[in-house]
Tab-separated table of C-alpha atoms and ligand atoms in Angstrom:
chain	number	residue	atom	x	y	z
W	566	MET	CA	0.146	-0.015	-0.039
W	567	PRO	CA	1.496	3.393	-0.875
W	568	LEU	CA	2.922	5.294	2.229
W	569	SER	CA	0.523	8.053	1.858
W	570	LYS	CA	-2.523	5.798	2.447
W	571	ARG	CA	-0.988	3.774	5.117
W	572	LEU	CA	-0.117	6.620	7.204
W	573	ILE	CA	-2.917	9.192	6.818
W	574	GLY	CA	-6.790	8.986	6.683
W	575	SER	CA	-8.346	9.704	3.352
W	576	HIS	CA	-9.791	13.083	4.423
W	577	GLN	CA	-6.184	14.350	4.993
W	578	ILE	CA	-5.144	12.846	1.475
W	579	GLY	CA	-7.848	15.143	0.044
W	580	SER	CA	-6.131	18.195	1.505
W	581	LEU	CA	-2.921	17.447	-0.297
W	582	LEU	CA	-4.452	17.462	-3.551
W	583	SER	CA	-5.923	20.741	-3.768
W	584	HIS	CA	-5.520	24.115	-2.073
W	585	SER	CA	-7.785	24.262	0.658
W	586	ASN	CA	-9.876	27.434	-0.587
W	587	PRO	CA	-11.597	27.471	-4.049
W	588	PRO	CA	-9.601	29.157	-6.651
W	589	SER	CA	-10.129	32.986	-6.811
W	590	PRO	CA	-9.478	34.375	-10.210
W	591	LYS	CA	-8.787	38.065	-10.781
W	592	ARG	CA	-7.615	40.492	-13.643
W	593	PHE	CA	-5.161	42.961	-12.372
W	594	LYS	CA	-5.358	46.321	-14.439
W	595	ALA	CA	-3.583	49.642	-14.715
W	596	ALA	CA	-4.758	51.682	-11.757
W	597	GLY	CA	-2.688	54.940	-11.571
W	598	ALA	CA	0.591	55.909	-10.009
W	599	LEU	CA	1.392	54.361	-6.499
W	600	THR	CA	2.164	57.267	-3.723
W	601	GLY	CA	1.940	57.668	-0.263
W	602	ARG	CA	3.195	55.626	2.510
W	603	ILE	CA	2.643	51.782	3.317
W	604	ARG	CA	4.039	49.309	5.585
W	605	VAL	CA	4.661	45.463	4.340
W	606	PRO	CA	4.047	42.757	7.055
W	607	GLY	CA	6.674	40.853	9.051
W	608	ASP	CA	9.704	39.086	7.492
W	609	LYS	CA	8.586	35.453	6.916
W	610	SER	CA	11.851	33.743	7.857
W	611	ILE	CA	12.266	35.707	10.840
W	612	SER	CA	8.579	35.008	11.829
W	613	HIS	CA	9.053	31.063	11.461
W	614	ARG	CA	12.258	31.251	13.422
W	615	SER	CA	10.863	33.365	16.288
W	616	ILE	CA	8.088	30.708	16.832
W	617	MET	CA	10.336	27.903	16.750
W	618	LEU	CA	12.785	29.132	18.974
W	619	GLY	CA	10.404	30.636	21.250
W	620	ALA	CA	8.744	27.213	21.658
W	621	LEU	CA	12.203	25.834	22.709
W	622	ALA	CA	12.920	28.542	25.257
W	623	VAL	CA	11.641	28.121	28.755
W	624	GLY	CA	9.584	31.020	29.457
W	625	GLU	CA	7.556	33.653	27.523
W	626	THR	CA	8.951	35.125	24.023
W	627	ARG	CA	6.923	37.961	22.912
W	628	VAL	CA	6.554	38.751	19.271
W	629	ILE	CA	5.527	41.814	17.718
W	630	GLY	CA	5.120	42.437	13.836
W	631	LEU	CA	4.727	38.533	13.305
W	632	LEU	CA	3.791	37.628	9.614
W	633	GLU	CA	0.255	36.410	10.163
W	634	GLY	CA	0.465	34.530	6.933
W	635	GLU	CA	-0.692	30.935	6.068
W	636	ASP	CA	3.048	29.510	6.306
W	637	VAL	CA	3.701	30.901	9.541
W	638	LEU	CA	0.390	29.957	11.038
W	639	ALA	CA	1.199	26.314	9.941
W	640	THR	CA	4.654	26.672	12.101
W	641	ALA	CA	2.593	27.857	14.925
W	642	ALA	CA	-0.037	25.033	14.724
W	643	ALA	CA	2.925	22.395	14.450
W	644	MET	CA	4.565	23.836	17.649
W	645	ARG	CA	1.225	23.944	19.437
W	646	ALA	CA	0.986	20.225	18.525
W	647	MET	CA	4.502	19.370	19.949
W	648	GLY	CA	3.493	21.199	23.363
W	649	ALA	CA	4.431	24.796	22.994
W	650	SER	CA	1.719	27.394	23.894
W	651	VAL	CA	1.585	30.097	20.701
W	652	GLU	CA	-0.950	32.743	21.357
W	653	ARG	CA	-2.124	36.022	19.617
W	654	ASP	CA	-3.120	39.041	21.928
W	655	GLU	CA	-5.739	41.457	20.745
W	656	ASP	CA	-3.062	43.879	19.890
W	657	ALA	CA	-1.566	41.598	17.706
W	658	THR	CA	1.382	40.611	19.998
W	659	TRP	CA	2.328	37.058	19.957
W	660	ARG	CA	2.943	35.153	23.261
W	661	ILE	CA	4.964	31.776	22.892
W	662	ASN	CA	5.668	29.965	26.084
W	663	GLY	CA	8.408	27.172	25.071
W	664	VAL	CA	8.908	23.585	26.645
W	665	GLY	CA	12.720	23.611	26.495
W	666	VAL	CA	15.028	22.096	24.153
W	667	GLY	CA	14.949	18.366	24.335
W	668	CYS	CA	11.302	18.541	25.602
W	669	LEU	CA	9.111	18.503	22.506
W	670	LEU	CA	6.149	16.256	22.811
W	671	GLN	CA	4.902	13.534	20.350
W	672	PRO	CA	2.078	15.097	18.059
W	673	ASP	CA	-1.129	13.479	18.038
W	674	ALA	CA	-1.760	14.030	14.349
W	675	ALA	CA	0.144	14.727	11.196
W	676	LEU	CA	1.612	17.987	11.057
W	677	GLU	CA	0.095	19.958	8.237
W	678	MET	CA	2.420	22.168	6.557
W	679	GLY	CA	0.185	23.428	3.829
W	680	ASN	CA	2.278	25.288	1.436
W	681	SER	CA	5.245	26.108	3.296
W	682	GLY	CA	8.715	24.619	2.687
W	683	THR	CA	10.180	26.634	5.406
W	684	SER	CA	8.072	25.142	8.202
W	685	THR	CA	8.789	21.656	6.714
W	686	ARG	CA	12.508	21.588	6.386
W	687	LEU	CA	13.262	23.433	9.672
W	688	LEU	CA	10.870	21.352	11.869
W	689	MET	CA	12.356	18.024	10.235
W	690	GLY	CA	15.481	19.435	11.750
W	691	LEU	CA	13.793	19.976	15.321
W	692	VAL	CA	12.140	16.782	15.294
W	693	ALA	CA	15.033	14.795	14.170
W	694	SER	CA	16.933	15.195	17.460
W	695	HIS	CA	13.967	14.376	19.589
W	696	PRO	CA	12.734	11.137	20.461
W	697	ILE	CA	9.302	11.651	18.635
W	698	THR	CA	7.876	10.201	15.427
W	699	ALA	CA	6.062	12.749	13.288
W	700	MET	CA	4.168	12.703	10.036
W	701	PHE	CA	4.473	15.687	7.568
W	702	THR	CA	1.950	16.545	4.896
W	703	GLY	CA	1.487	19.297	2.432
W	704	ASP	CA	-0.670	20.941	-0.372
W	705	ALA	CA	-0.029	19.563	-3.905
W	706	SER	CA	2.771	22.150	-4.652
W	707	LEU	CA	4.640	21.457	-1.292
W	708	SER	CA	4.109	17.639	-2.039
W	709	LYS	CA	6.311	17.974	-5.187
W	710	ARG	CA	9.180	19.568	-3.711
W	711	PRO	CA	12.488	17.782	-2.796
W	712	MET	CA	12.999	16.997	1.030
W	713	GLY	CA	16.143	14.538	0.218
W	714	ARG	CA	18.262	17.639	0.744
W	715	VAL	CA	17.306	17.428	4.662
W	716	ILE	CA	16.632	13.667	4.951
W	717	ASP	CA	20.154	12.995	3.860
W	718	PRO	CA	22.144	14.948	6.629
W	719	LEU	CA	19.552	14.203	9.269
W	720	SER	CA	19.865	10.544	8.464
W	721	GLN	CA	23.464	10.738	9.033
W	722	MET	CA	22.571	12.322	12.315
W	723	GLY	CA	20.590	9.021	13.235
W	724	ALA	CA	17.093	10.062	12.105
W	725	SER	CA	15.023	7.631	9.956
W	726	PHE	CA	12.514	8.538	7.291
W	727	GLU	CA	9.882	7.073	5.321
W	728	ALA	CA	9.259	9.347	2.236
W	729	SER	CA	6.898	9.289	-0.707
W	730	PRO	CA	8.601	8.421	-3.978
W	731	GLY	CA	11.373	10.990	-4.794
W	732	GLY	CA	11.963	11.937	-1.382
W	733	THR	CA	8.739	14.198	-1.020
W	734	LEU	CA	5.856	14.573	1.213
W	735	PRO	CA	3.736	12.873	2.991
W	736	LEU	CA	6.850	11.571	4.932
W	737	MET	CA	7.269	9.993	8.220
W	738	LEU	CA	10.280	11.146	10.625
W	739	ARG	CA	11.468	9.226	13.460
W	740	GLY	CA	13.575	11.433	15.669
W	741	ILE	CA	16.454	10.044	17.984
W	742	SER	CA	17.955	11.281	21.065
W	743	PRO	CA	20.968	11.219	21.710
W	744	ALA	CA	21.469	12.291	17.810
W	745	VAL	CA	25.004	12.151	16.363
W	746	PRO	CA	26.810	15.463	15.707
W	747	ILE	CA	28.130	15.855	12.080
W	748	THR	CA	30.030	18.122	9.835
W	749	TYR	CA	28.022	18.737	6.788
W	750	ARG	CA	29.045	20.506	3.501
W	751	LEU	CA	25.879	22.197	1.921
W	752	PRO	CA	25.769	20.587	-1.717
W	753	VAL	CA	23.098	23.256	-2.486
W	754	ALA	CA	22.856	26.873	-1.353
W	755	SER	CA	19.981	26.535	0.930
W	756	ALA	CA	19.068	28.510	4.347
W	757	GLN	CA	16.695	25.949	4.724
W	758	VAL	CA	19.016	22.899	4.706
W	759	LYS	CA	21.491	25.061	6.970
W	760	SER	CA	18.943	25.863	9.531
W	761	ALA	CA	17.479	22.235	9.965
W	762	LEU	CA	20.975	21.203	10.553
W	763	LEU	CA	21.425	23.941	13.188
W	764	LEU	CA	17.967	23.243	14.805
W	765	ALA	CA	18.916	19.588	15.100
W	766	GLY	CA	22.353	20.585	16.432
W	767	LEU	CA	20.458	22.362	19.432
W	768	ASN	CA	19.308	19.072	21.019
W	769	THR	CA	22.492	17.013	20.200
W	770	ALA	CA	25.287	16.629	22.564
W	771	GLY	CA	28.590	17.902	21.075
W	772	ILE	CA	29.212	20.454	18.190
W	773	THR	CA	27.191	20.090	14.641
W	774	ARG	CA	29.078	21.779	11.881
W	775	VAL	CA	27.588	23.368	8.846
W	776	ILE	CA	30.027	24.351	5.950
W	777	GLU	CA	28.374	27.011	3.608
W	778	PRO	CA	30.306	27.387	0.146
W	779	VAL	CA	27.898	30.257	-0.840
W	780	PRO	CA	26.452	32.299	2.033
W	781	THR	CA	22.614	32.439	2.530
W	782	ARG	CA	20.272	34.345	4.644
W	783	ASP	CA	21.678	34.278	8.233
W	784	HIS	CA	18.629	34.752	10.379
W	785	SER	CA	18.971	31.382	11.877
W	786	GLU	CA	22.767	32.252	13.113
W	787	ARG	CA	21.448	35.639	14.332
W	788	MET	CA	18.687	34.385	16.347
W	789	LEU	CA	20.004	31.362	17.755
W	790	ARG	CA	22.770	33.699	19.430
W	791	GLY	CA	19.975	36.106	20.444
W	792	PHE	CA	18.277	33.072	22.250
W	793	GLY	CA	21.467	32.326	24.028
W	794	ALA	CA	22.864	29.395	22.049
W	795	ARG	CA	26.499	29.208	21.511
W	796	LEU	CA	27.235	29.351	17.880
W	797	ASP	CA	30.751	30.172	16.153
W	798	VAL	CA	30.885	31.445	12.697
W	799	GLY	CA	34.335	31.016	10.829
W	800	GLU	CA	36.003	30.866	7.628
W	801	GLU	CA	37.875	27.956	5.884
W	802	ILE	CA	39.682	27.843	2.429
W	803	GLY	CA	37.654	25.198	0.319
W	804	ALA	CA	38.427	24.210	-3.027
W	805	ASN	CA	36.798	27.214	-4.604
W	806	GLY	CA	37.691	29.758	-2.283
W	807	PRO	CA	36.470	30.901	1.277
W	808	GLU	CA	33.750	28.939	2.890
W	809	ARG	CA	31.630	29.687	6.006
W	810	VAL	CA	31.898	27.339	8.905
W	811	ILE	CA	28.899	27.529	11.325
W	812	ALA	CA	29.246	25.465	14.501
W	813	ILE	CA	26.463	25.085	16.890
W	814	HIS	CA	26.965	23.837	20.254
W	815	GLY	CA	24.538	21.311	21.486
W	816	GLU	CA	22.235	20.724	24.533
W	817	ALA	CA	21.435	24.601	24.597
W	818	ASP	CA	19.481	26.296	27.071
W	819	LEU	CA	17.416	28.982	25.131
W	820	LYS	CA	16.294	32.401	26.976
W	821	PRO	CA	12.949	33.725	26.039
W	822	GLN	CA	13.220	37.084	24.032
W	823	ASP	CA	11.291	40.190	23.096
W	824	ILE	CA	11.342	40.249	19.187
W	825	VAL	CA	10.469	42.981	16.972
W	826	VAL	CA	10.174	41.379	13.177
W	827	PRO	CA	11.217	43.859	10.546
W	828	GLY	CA	9.251	44.331	7.207
W	829	ASP	CA	9.788	41.362	4.868
W	830	PRO	CA	12.135	42.548	1.669
W	831	SER	CA	10.502	39.799	-0.186
W	832	SER	CA	7.071	41.458	-0.053
W	833	ALA	CA	8.432	45.014	-0.236
W	834	ALA	CA	9.926	43.894	-3.405
W	835	PHE	CA	6.616	43.600	-5.062
W	836	PHE	CA	5.829	47.113	-4.336
W	837	VAL	CA	9.194	48.555	-5.090
W	838	VAL	CA	9.007	46.865	-8.513
W	839	ALA	CA	5.375	48.369	-9.173
W	840	ALA	CA	6.408	51.805	-8.028
W	841	LEU	CA	9.474	51.899	-10.516
W	842	LEU	CA	7.240	50.781	-13.258
W	843	VAL	CA	3.795	52.717	-13.343
W	844	GLU	CA	4.431	56.217	-13.978
W	845	GLY	CA	4.110	58.867	-11.695
W	846	SER	CA	4.756	56.768	-8.711
W	847	ASP	CA	6.582	57.989	-5.645
W	848	LEU	CA	5.840	55.505	-2.639
W	849	VAL	CA	7.611	55.124	0.540
W	850	ILE	CA	7.658	51.619	2.032
W	851	GLU	CA	8.468	51.881	5.948
W	852	ASN	CA	10.596	49.401	7.825
W	853	VAL	CA	11.881	47.230	5.203
W	854	GLY	CA	14.343	44.712	6.340
W	855	LEU	CA	17.842	44.988	4.582
W	856	ASN	CA	19.795	42.185	5.909
W	857	PRO	CA	22.630	42.069	3.149
W	858	THR	CA	21.847	38.212	2.985
W	859	ARG	CA	18.476	39.109	1.483
W	860	ALA	CA	18.637	42.701	-0.013
W	861	ALA	CA	20.461	42.090	-3.369
W	862	LEU	CA	17.371	42.898	-5.553
W	863	PHE	CA	17.564	46.552	-4.399
W	864	ASP	CA	21.160	46.931	-5.786
W	865	VAL	CA	20.252	45.122	-9.119
W	866	LEU	CA	17.212	47.244	-9.665
W	867	ARG	CA	19.250	50.451	-8.842
W	868	ASP	CA	21.883	49.020	-11.257
W	869	MET	CA	19.182	48.991	-13.895
W	870	GLY	CA	18.610	52.707	-13.232
W	871	GLY	CA	15.920	52.433	-10.337
W	872	ASN	CA	15.532	55.337	-8.203
W	873	ILE	CA	15.473	53.490	-4.512
W	874	GLU	CA	16.477	55.861	-1.539
W	875	GLU	CA	17.078	54.430	1.953
W	876	LEU	CA	15.631	56.813	4.581
W	877	ASP	CA	16.292	56.678	8.263
W	878	ARG	CA	18.514	53.388	8.379
W	879	ARG	CA	18.391	51.865	11.512
W	880	ASP	CA	18.433	48.686	13.388
W	881	VAL	CA	15.138	46.650	14.312
W	882	GLY	CA	15.666	43.520	16.358
W	883	GLY	CA	19.275	43.224	15.480
W	884	GLU	CA	18.641	43.556	11.708
W	885	PRO	CA	19.189	46.481	9.484
W	886	VAL	CA	16.156	48.324	8.471
W	887	ALA	CA	15.378	51.469	6.529
W	888	ASP	CA	12.204	53.141	4.901
W	889	LEU	CA	12.606	52.882	1.065
W	890	ARG	CA	11.429	55.743	-1.122
W	891	VAL	CA	10.835	54.650	-4.670
W	892	ARG	CA	10.272	56.875	-7.617
W	893	HIS	CA	9.150	55.770	-11.237
W	894	SER	CA	12.313	55.172	-13.228
W	895	ALA	CA	13.371	54.234	-16.739
W	896	LEU	CA	14.921	50.826	-16.446
W	897	SER	CA	17.861	49.310	-18.590
W	898	GLY	CA	18.090	45.531	-18.700
W	899	ILE	CA	21.454	44.015	-17.327
W	900	SER	CA	23.210	40.912	-16.955
W	901	VAL	CA	22.522	39.550	-13.324
W	902	ASP	CA	25.723	38.353	-11.638
W	903	PRO	CA	24.789	34.482	-10.641
W	904	ALA	CA	26.823	35.182	-7.369
W	905	VAL	CA	23.875	37.262	-5.838
W	906	VAL	CA	21.335	34.749	-6.501
W	907	PRO	CA	21.260	33.404	-2.817
W	908	ALA	CA	20.744	37.015	-1.641
W	909	MET	CA	17.463	37.490	-3.916
W	910	VAL	CA	16.551	33.955	-4.497
W	911	ASP	CA	12.857	34.614	-3.742
W	912	GLU	CA	12.816	38.113	-5.801
W	913	PHE	CA	13.274	36.707	-9.508
W	914	PRO	CA	9.779	36.376	-10.496
W	915	VAL	CA	9.111	40.144	-9.905
W	916	LEU	CA	12.662	41.125	-11.355
W	917	PHE	CA	11.603	39.153	-14.411
W	918	VAL	CA	8.905	41.762	-14.590
W	919	ALA	CA	11.145	44.740	-14.263
W	920	ALA	CA	13.095	43.287	-17.047
W	921	ALA	CA	10.126	42.881	-19.500
W	922	LEU	CA	9.514	46.528	-19.192
W	923	ALA	CA	13.262	47.814	-19.334
W	924	GLN	CA	15.092	49.103	-22.229
W	925	GLY	CA	16.948	46.238	-23.791
W	926	THR	CA	18.090	42.657	-22.639
W	927	THR	CA	18.296	41.099	-19.249
W	928	THR	CA	19.874	37.944	-18.766
W	929	THR	CA	19.867	35.808	-15.728
W	930	THR	CA	21.960	32.524	-15.122
W	931	GLY	CA	22.474	30.137	-12.128
W	932	LEU	CA	18.844	29.977	-11.098
W	933	GLU	CA	18.532	26.301	-11.113
W	934	GLU	CA	17.134	26.390	-7.487
W	935	LEU	CA	13.998	28.337	-8.852
W	936	ARG	CA	12.816	25.102	-10.489
W	937	VAL	CA	12.108	23.325	-7.154
W	938	LYS	CA	10.463	26.462	-5.259
W	939	GLU	CA	6.741	26.733	-4.887
W	940	SER	CA	6.525	26.161	-8.597
W	941	ASP	CA	9.060	25.816	-11.095
W	942	ARG	CA	9.507	29.602	-11.311
W	943	ILE	CA	11.670	29.632	-14.508
W	944	SER	CA	9.017	27.843	-16.589
W	945	ALA	CA	5.991	29.487	-14.733
W	946	MET	CA	7.162	32.958	-15.237
W	947	ALA	CA	8.461	32.475	-18.752
W	948	ALA	CA	4.629	30.970	-19.543
W	949	ALA	CA	3.128	33.729	-17.610
W	950	LEU	CA	5.180	36.762	-19.356
W	951	ALA	CA	4.659	35.405	-22.870
W	952	LEU	CA	1.142	35.086	-22.103
W	953	ALA	CA	1.343	39.203	-21.118
W	954	GLY	CA	2.956	39.720	-24.391
W	955	ALA	CA	6.631	39.731	-22.969
W	956	LYS	CA	9.517	38.524	-25.027
W	957	VAL	CA	11.061	35.820	-23.120
W	958	GLU	CA	13.697	33.044	-23.816
W	959	GLU	CA	13.923	30.099	-21.244
W	960	GLN	CA	17.031	28.458	-20.590
W	961	GLU	CA	17.997	25.545	-18.025
W	962	ASP	CA	19.297	28.071	-15.425
W	963	GLY	CA	17.472	31.293	-16.045
W	964	LEU	CA	15.429	33.534	-18.482
W	965	THR	CA	16.525	36.066	-21.116
W	966	ILE	CA	14.145	39.151	-21.396
W	967	HIS	CA	13.752	41.592	-24.061
W	968	GLY	CA	12.199	44.475	-22.636
W	969	THR	CA	9.470	46.882	-23.998
W	970	GLY	CA	11.381	50.083	-23.344
W	971	GLY	CA	8.904	51.236	-20.879
W	972	ASN	CA	5.730	50.735	-23.180
W	973	MET	CA	2.980	48.976	-21.640
W	974	LEU	CA	2.716	45.156	-22.000
W	975	PRO	CA	-0.151	43.984	-24.197
W	976	GLY	CA	-1.724	42.089	-21.368
W	977	THR	CA	-3.280	38.529	-21.412
W	978	PRO	CA	-5.968	37.968	-24.012
W	979	GLN	CA	-9.770	38.007	-22.763
W	980	ASP	CA	-9.907	34.118	-22.912
W	981	ALA	CA	-6.542	33.251	-21.094
W	982	GLU	CA	-5.280	33.249	-17.621
W	983	VAL	CA	-1.958	32.993	-16.103
W	984	THR	CA	-1.415	29.927	-14.386
W	985	THR	CA	-0.166	30.452	-10.828
W	986	HIS	CA	0.811	26.616	-9.833
W	987	LEU	CA	-0.242	27.547	-6.042
W	988	ASP	CA	2.684	29.895	-5.950
W	989	HIS	CA	2.239	33.140	-4.174
W	990	ARG	CA	5.142	34.714	-5.628
W	991	ILE	CA	4.089	34.206	-9.245
W	992	ALA	CA	0.744	35.354	-8.394
W	993	MET	CA	1.840	38.624	-7.134
W	994	ALA	CA	4.603	39.110	-9.616
W	995	MET	CA	2.122	38.753	-12.462
W	996	ALA	CA	-0.369	41.320	-10.620
W	997	VAL	CA	2.401	43.924	-10.806
W	998	ALA	CA	2.831	43.090	-14.492
W	999	GLY	CA	-1.002	43.676	-14.828
W	1000	LEU	CA	-0.512	47.304	-13.645
W	1001	VAL	CA	1.570	48.068	-16.593
W	1002	SER	CA	-0.243	46.177	-19.179
W	1003	ARG	CA	-2.993	47.583	-21.649
W	1004	ASN	CA	-5.578	44.888	-21.035
W	1005	GLY	CA	-4.613	43.701	-17.590
W	1006	VAL	CA	-3.201	40.362	-16.486
W	1007	ALA	CA	-5.792	37.745	-15.387
W	1008	LEU	CA	-4.710	35.131	-12.773
W	1009	ASP	CA	-6.043	31.944	-12.445
W	1010	ASP	CA	-5.956	32.056	-8.552
W	1011	THR	CA	-5.022	34.717	-6.169
W	1012	THR	CA	-5.585	32.584	-2.943
W	1013	PRO	CA	-2.066	31.353	-2.651
W	1014	ILE	CA	-1.057	35.152	-1.918
W	1015	ALA	CA	-2.296	34.465	1.637
W	1016	THR	CA	0.583	32.298	2.336
W	1017	SER	CA	3.104	35.198	2.587
W	1018	PHE	CA	1.301	38.357	2.107
W	1019	PRO	CA	-2.327	38.466	3.030
W	1020	THR	CA	-2.666	42.139	2.760
W	1021	PHE	CA	-1.167	42.469	-0.622
W	1022	GLU	CA	-4.376	43.361	-2.493
W	1023	GLY	CA	-5.477	45.908	0.130
W	1024	LEU	CA	-1.967	47.779	0.359
W	1025	LEU	CA	-2.178	47.705	-3.483
W	1026	ALA	CA	-5.412	49.548	-3.621
W	1027	LYS	CA	-4.265	52.010	-0.679
W	1028	ALA	CA	-1.112	52.931	-2.547
W	1029	SER	CA	-2.917	53.374	-5.903
W	1030	ARG	CA	-5.905	55.380	-4.546
W	1031	THR	CA	-3.725	57.998	-2.684
W	1032	SER	CA	-2.507	59.364	-6.098
H	1317	S3P	C1	13.994	30.466	3.427
H	1317	S3P	C2	14.941	30.088	2.539
H	1317	S3P	C3	14.834	29.989	1.142
H	1317	S3P	C4	13.597	30.914	0.630
H	1317	S3P	C5	12.505	30.489	1.464
H	1317	S3P	C6	12.848	30.936	2.665
H	1317	S3P	C7	14.255	30.468	4.937
H	1317	S3P	O1	14.826	28.729	0.618
H	1317	S3P	O2	13.490	30.493	-0.888
H	1317	S3P	O3	11.407	31.386	1.002
H	1317	S3P	O4	13.319	31.150	5.579
H	1317	S3P	O5	15.224	29.724	5.212
H	1317	S3P	P1	16.243	27.890	0.411
H	1317	S3P	O6	16.881	28.149	1.488
H	1317	S3P	O7	15.779	26.619	0.112
H	1317	S3P	O8	16.665	28.614	-0.890
């Protein structure tokens, strides 16, 4: 009998096969300049980690500015199922009372991860070094994504797995305590894999080391230290140059924290590109996180000629933050350096839209990882932009886009819709394309937007109304 049928009930299998809400199609049209001031929700990566680490600290962690998107709520539900208390006050402060490292409880039912790869991979790390067994399930998009990248190193630490064919969800994880500390060199640049190992290392006696040939987002490192874990970051010379070595000392005692989550640069990205492209725009996006391991899109857009000004640069919760003032700009195509890919890995869908309106050709390479995100973002964006009338060529590791030189895109034909493949970033990127199109851009489904940016459509209406 297939694993999925043996381990979960048929009602749960149903939820894997389709998104839980009925599809909500919508056509996004030109609506005038974007002006005024907006504030995007809290950073998704930091929000997940706030709940997970809070759930492992003894005492009360308070979080202000938590992203209340479906992905983060999946993490909250999972941590509750493993014994932590995760509650929201009326003023939107979240209070997390943790169980202590090593004290997660056996969940009674499958952990439903919805669309969230970050919840899945990081929680697999946490469970791997606890003496508990957990079933992980997800929606149709998540159930296609590769989990072998975390299964391999966590198996070396002693955990065991029964996964669906191809190393996908649904999967059963049997954690182990004590687990074995390992040294692991990341074969793909992935903050999720790095973080899974660091979280597994928290409850593993000895030192767990992750070698990172290409630096990825460092929120786990910053936050683990903030919660009081001992973590050393050094450098070693590898075959292709310096590599980061991150060592976590196990059996840590985490101390509860007060956390203020900065605005998510990956969400701000859609408004930055929209304001650059729509004539007459002059928009301030407040409180945007500018951690250098996340913010490369803004540098690439400046290199293309984008007018993006940083106002009031400051520190929020240990992360650099600024308000971004963005004005309509004539953009030029460029060749994007593949070295910056990890620092803007989620921002390519919306960069492709900027490129489609630029003067000249933009080339991107080194984007293989985009094929295993919430959708295959290279082919999904190639198809979506072509449907909206852009000139796009697809390569194995990127797109080449010939821009309109600032002219509106034709938009999608009356009887056709962009397929969003349960991918929030395809939906939002193509919504931005709709703002600079003659006929608008029709999406087959806007419901995935709620995974990371539930207020997207409201903020878009607000920014367009103030003009
Ligand atoms: C994330 C890491 C990235 C990113 C994802 C969030 C994280 O994935 O795409 O949206 O919070 O660690 P990879 O590390 O797999 O590239």
